Coordinates of C-alpha atoms and ligand atoms in Angstrom, one line a residue:
M1 CA 0.0 0.0 0.0
T2 CA 1.3 3.5 -0.8
Q3 CA 1.6 5.8 2.2
Q4 CA -1.7 7.6 3.0
L5 CA -2.1 11.3 2.4
T6 CA -2.2 13.1 5.7
I7 CA -4.5 16.1 6.2
A8 CA -3.8 18.1 9.3
L9 CA -7.1 19.6 10.7
T10 CA -7.4 22.5 13.2
K11 CA -9.3 21.4 16.3
G12 CA -12.2 23.4 17.9
R13 CA -14.5 25.8 16.0
I14 CA -12.7 25.2 12.7
L15 CA -13.0 21.4 13.0
Q16 CA -16.8 21.6 13.7
Q17 CA -17.2 23.6 10.4
T18 CA -14.7 21.4 8.5
L19 CA -16.5 18.1 9.1
P20 CA -19.5 18.9 6.9
L21 CA -17.1 19.8 4.1
L22 CA -15.2 16.5 4.6
K23 CA -18.4 14.6 4.5
A24 CA -19.5 16.3 1.2
A25 CA -16.0 15.5 -0.2
G26 CA -16.1 11.8 0.7
L27 CA -13.4 12.3 3.3
S28 CA -15.3 11.7 6.6
P29 CA -13.4 10.2 9.5
V30 CA -14.5 6.6 10.1
E31 CA -14.8 7.2 13.8
D32 CA -16.4 10.1 15.7
I33 CA -13.6 12.5 16.4
A34 CA -15.5 14.3 19.2
S35 CA -15.9 11.2 21.4
S36 CA -12.4 9.8 20.8
R37 CA -9.1 10.7 22.5
K38 CA -7.2 9.6 19.4
L39 CA -5.4 12.2 17.2
I40 CA -5.1 10.2 14.0
F41 CA -8.2 9.0 12.1
N42 CA -8.7 7.0 8.9
T43 CA -11.3 8.3 6.5
E44 CA -13.8 6.7 4.2
H45 CA -11.1 7.3 1.5
S46 CA -8.6 4.6 2.1
D47 CA -5.7 6.7 0.8
V48 CA -6.4 9.7 3.1
R49 CA -6.0 10.0 6.9
L50 CA -6.6 13.0 9.3
V51 CA -4.6 14.3 12.2
I52 CA -6.1 16.7 14.7
L53 CA -3.8 19.6 15.8
R54 CA -3.9 23.1 17.4
G55 CA -4.1 25.7 14.6
S56 CA -0.8 27.2 15.5
D57 CA 0.9 23.8 14.8
V58 CA -0.8 23.1 11.4
P59 CA 1.6 25.3 9.3
T60 CA 4.6 23.6 11.0
Y61 CA 3.4 20.1 10.3
V62 CA 2.6 20.9 6.7
R63 CA 5.8 23.0 6.1
H64 CA 7.9 20.0 7.3
G65 CA 6.0 17.5 5.3
A66 CA 4.8 15.6 8.4
A67 CA 1.3 16.3 7.0
D68 CA 0.8 16.8 3.2
V69 CA -2.2 19.1 3.4
G70 CA -3.6 21.4 6.2
V71 CA -6.9 23.1 7.1
V72 CA -6.0 26.3 9.0
G73 CA -7.1 29.8 9.7
K74 CA -5.6 32.6 7.7
D75 CA -4.7 34.3 11.0
M76 CA -2.3 31.4 11.7
L77 CA -0.7 31.8 8.2
L78 CA -0.3 35.5 8.7
E79 CA 1.2 35.0 12.2
F80 CA 3.5 32.0 11.6
G81 CA 4.2 32.5 7.9
A82 CA 3.3 30.5 4.8
D83 CA 6.8 29.6 3.5
G84 CA 6.9 26.2 1.8
L85 CA 3.1 26.1 1.5
Y86 CA 0.7 26.6 -1.3
E87 CA -2.8 28.0 -0.4
P88 CA -5.0 26.7 -3.2
L89 CA -8.4 27.0 -1.6
D90 CA -10.4 29.3 0.6
L91 CA -12.8 27.0 2.5
G92 CA -15.0 30.0 3.4
I93 CA -15.6 28.8 7.0
A94 CA -14.9 30.4 10.4
R95 CA -15.0 33.8 8.9
C96 CA -14.0 36.7 11.2
R97 CA -11.8 39.8 11.2
L98 CA -8.5 40.5 12.8
M99 CA -8.7 43.9 14.5
T100 CA -7.2 46.2 17.0
A101 CA -9.5 46.9 19.9
G102 CA -9.6 48.9 23.0
F103 CA -11.5 51.7 24.7
S104 CA -12.7 53.9 21.9
G105 CA -11.8 57.6 21.7
R106 CA -8.3 57.1 23.0
E107 CA -6.6 56.0 19.7
S108 CA -6.0 59.5 18.4
V109 CA -3.8 60.6 21.3
R110 CA -1.4 57.8 21.2
T111 CA 2.3 58.2 20.3
R112 CA 3.4 55.0 21.9
V113 CA 1.0 52.2 22.6
R114 CA 1.1 49.0 24.6
V115 CA -0.5 46.2 22.6
A116 CA -1.3 42.8 24.1
S117 CA -1.9 39.9 21.6
K118 CA -1.3 36.3 20.8
F119 CA -0.6 37.6 17.3
V120 CA 2.7 39.3 18.1
N121 CA 4.1 39.2 14.5
I122 CA 0.9 40.5 13.0
A123 CA 0.7 43.2 15.6
R124 CA 4.3 44.3 15.2
R125 CA 3.9 44.5 11.4
Y126 CA 0.6 46.4 11.6
Y127 CA 1.7 49.1 14.1
S128 CA 5.0 49.6 12.3
S129 CA 3.1 50.0 8.9
K130 CA 1.1 52.8 10.6
G131 CA 4.2 54.4 12.0
V132 CA 3.1 53.9 15.6
Q133 CA 5.6 52.8 18.2
A134 CA 4.2 49.7 19.9
D135 CA 5.4 47.7 22.8
I136 CA 4.0 44.2 22.0
I137 CA 3.1 42.0 24.9
K138 CA 2.6 38.3 24.2
L139 CA -0.5 36.7 25.7
Y140 CA -2.0 33.2 25.2
G141 CA -5.7 33.9 25.9
A142 CA -8.3 36.3 27.2
M143 CA -6.7 39.3 25.4
E144 CA -9.7 41.5 26.3
L145 CA -8.6 41.4 29.9
A146 CA -5.4 43.2 29.2
P147 CA -6.8 46.8 28.8
L148 CA -9.2 46.3 31.7
M149 CA -6.2 45.4 33.9
D150 CA -4.1 48.2 32.5
L151 CA -1.6 45.7 31.2
A152 CA -2.1 47.2 27.7
D153 CA -3.8 50.1 25.9
E154 CA -5.0 48.0 23.0
I155 CA -5.2 44.4 21.8
V156 CA -5.0 42.7 18.5
D157 CA -7.6 40.0 18.4
I158 CA -10.1 38.1 16.3
V159 CA -13.6 39.7 16.2
D160 CA -16.7 37.9 15.0
T161 CA -19.8 39.6 16.4
G162 CA -17.9 42.0 18.6
N163 CA -19.9 40.8 21.6
T164 CA -16.9 39.7 23.6
L165 CA -15.4 43.2 23.3
R166 CA -18.7 45.0 24.1
A167 CA -19.2 42.8 27.1
N168 CA -15.9 44.1 28.4
G169 CA -16.6 47.8 27.6
M170 CA -14.3 47.9 24.5
S171 CA -14.8 48.4 20.8
P172 CA -13.2 47.1 17.7
L173 CA -11.0 50.0 16.4
E174 CA -9.0 49.3 13.2
H175 CA -9.4 46.5 10.7
I176 CA -6.2 44.5 10.0
A177 CA -7.4 41.6 7.8
D178 CA -10.4 39.4 6.9
I179 CA -9.9 35.9 8.1
S180 CA -11.3 32.6 6.9
T181 CA -10.1 29.0 6.9
R182 CA -7.7 27.9 4.1
L183 CA -6.5 24.7 2.6
V184 CA -2.7 24.6 2.5
V185 CA -0.5 22.1 0.7
N186 CA 3.2 21.2 1.2
K187 CA 5.0 22.4 -1.9
A188 CA 7.1 19.2 -2.4
A189 CA 4.1 17.0 -1.8
M190 CA 2.2 18.9 -4.4
R191 CA 4.7 17.6 -6.9
T192 CA 5.3 14.1 -5.6
R193 CA 1.7 13.3 -4.7
H194 CA 0.0 15.5 -7.3
G195 CA -2.8 13.0 -8.2
V196 CA -4.3 12.4 -4.8
I197 CA -3.8 16.0 -3.7
Q198 CA -5.5 17.4 -6.8
E199 CA -8.4 14.9 -6.1
V200 CA -8.7 16.2 -2.5
I201 CA -8.6 19.9 -3.6
E202 CA -11.2 19.4 -6.3
A203 CA -13.5 17.4 -4.0
L204 CA -13.3 20.1 -1.3
A205 CA -13.8 22.9 -3.8
R206 CA -17.0 21.2 -4.9
A207 CA -18.0 20.7 -1.3
V208 CA -17.5 24.5 -0.6
E209 CA -19.6 25.4 -3.6
Q210 CA -22.3 22.9 -2.6
I211 CA -22.5 24.4 0.9
V212 CA -22.6 28.0 -0.4
D213 CA -25.4 27.0 -2.8
Q214 CA -27.3 25.3 0.1
D215 CA -26.9 28.4 2.3
S216 CA -28.1 30.8 -0.4
A217 CA -31.1 28.6 -1.1
L218 CA -32.2 29.0 2.6
Ligands
LIG1 P1 -17.2 37.7 19.1 O1 -17.5 37.9 20.6 O2 -18.3 37.1 18.3 O3 -16.6 38.9 18.5 O4 -16.0 36.6 19.1 C1 -14.8 36.9 19.6 C2 -14.0 35.7 20.2 O5 -14.4 34.5 19.6 C3 -12.5 35.9 19.8 O6 -11.9 36.4 20.9 C4 -12.1 34.6 19.4 O7 -11.4 34.0 20.5 C5 -13.3 33.8 19.1 N1 -13.5 33.6 17.6 C6 -14.6 34.1 16.9 N2 -14.5 33.8 15.7 C7 -13.5 33.0 15.5 C8 -12.9 32.3 14.5 N3 -13.4 32.3 13.2 N4 -11.8 31.6 14.7 C9 -11.2 31.6 15.9 N5 -11.7 32.2 17.0 C10 -12.8 32.9 16.8

């Protein structure tokens, strides 16, 4: 048997929205991922298996060729880089925006700003592109707490409805990027395993269209 193609999936919210696409593409896991502690799953396609990772690890697995294909948020690609990866397909799921946020009204007076984020590379690039001197503070979660506790003036975070920010007295301030989930492919694998990878890309592209059509028919 030739080695299976490995697709690295991002667990959590993105996984929940990826499963219907995998189903429509004929790539469903043969076991229920949610009720299992396993991390590697065979699929109904005998040549394809799935591995479940944190989003921040997906680009690394695919870049090193430990996985051939990945499903990952654009935020992770912007933060950790997309060297060695092709990005052939926007899966259109887990859409949100990367924004700066804070207490509105204060942004005009700043000359130097303390910014808390888990997206330190994105934050550094963004403030430097605006010519604002920023001291970037790395956090791993609950970014919206940082301005409340006066650890930072602003945060760079993912915003969907904005409810989390509003519940904490803050507002989204500046738009940095629109985010959605992308399919990424290891560049070397794209050459050496072209047939099966192309099959997966096309099946997922059809699944994305099918789901868009279903949604617009509602
Ligand atoms: P909201 O209150 O709807 O603006 O959601 C904001 C929080 O939900 C963010 O702090 C994120 O942690 C999380 N979130 C919302 N959408 C996404 C997404 N597409 N991917 C990852 N996290 C998200």
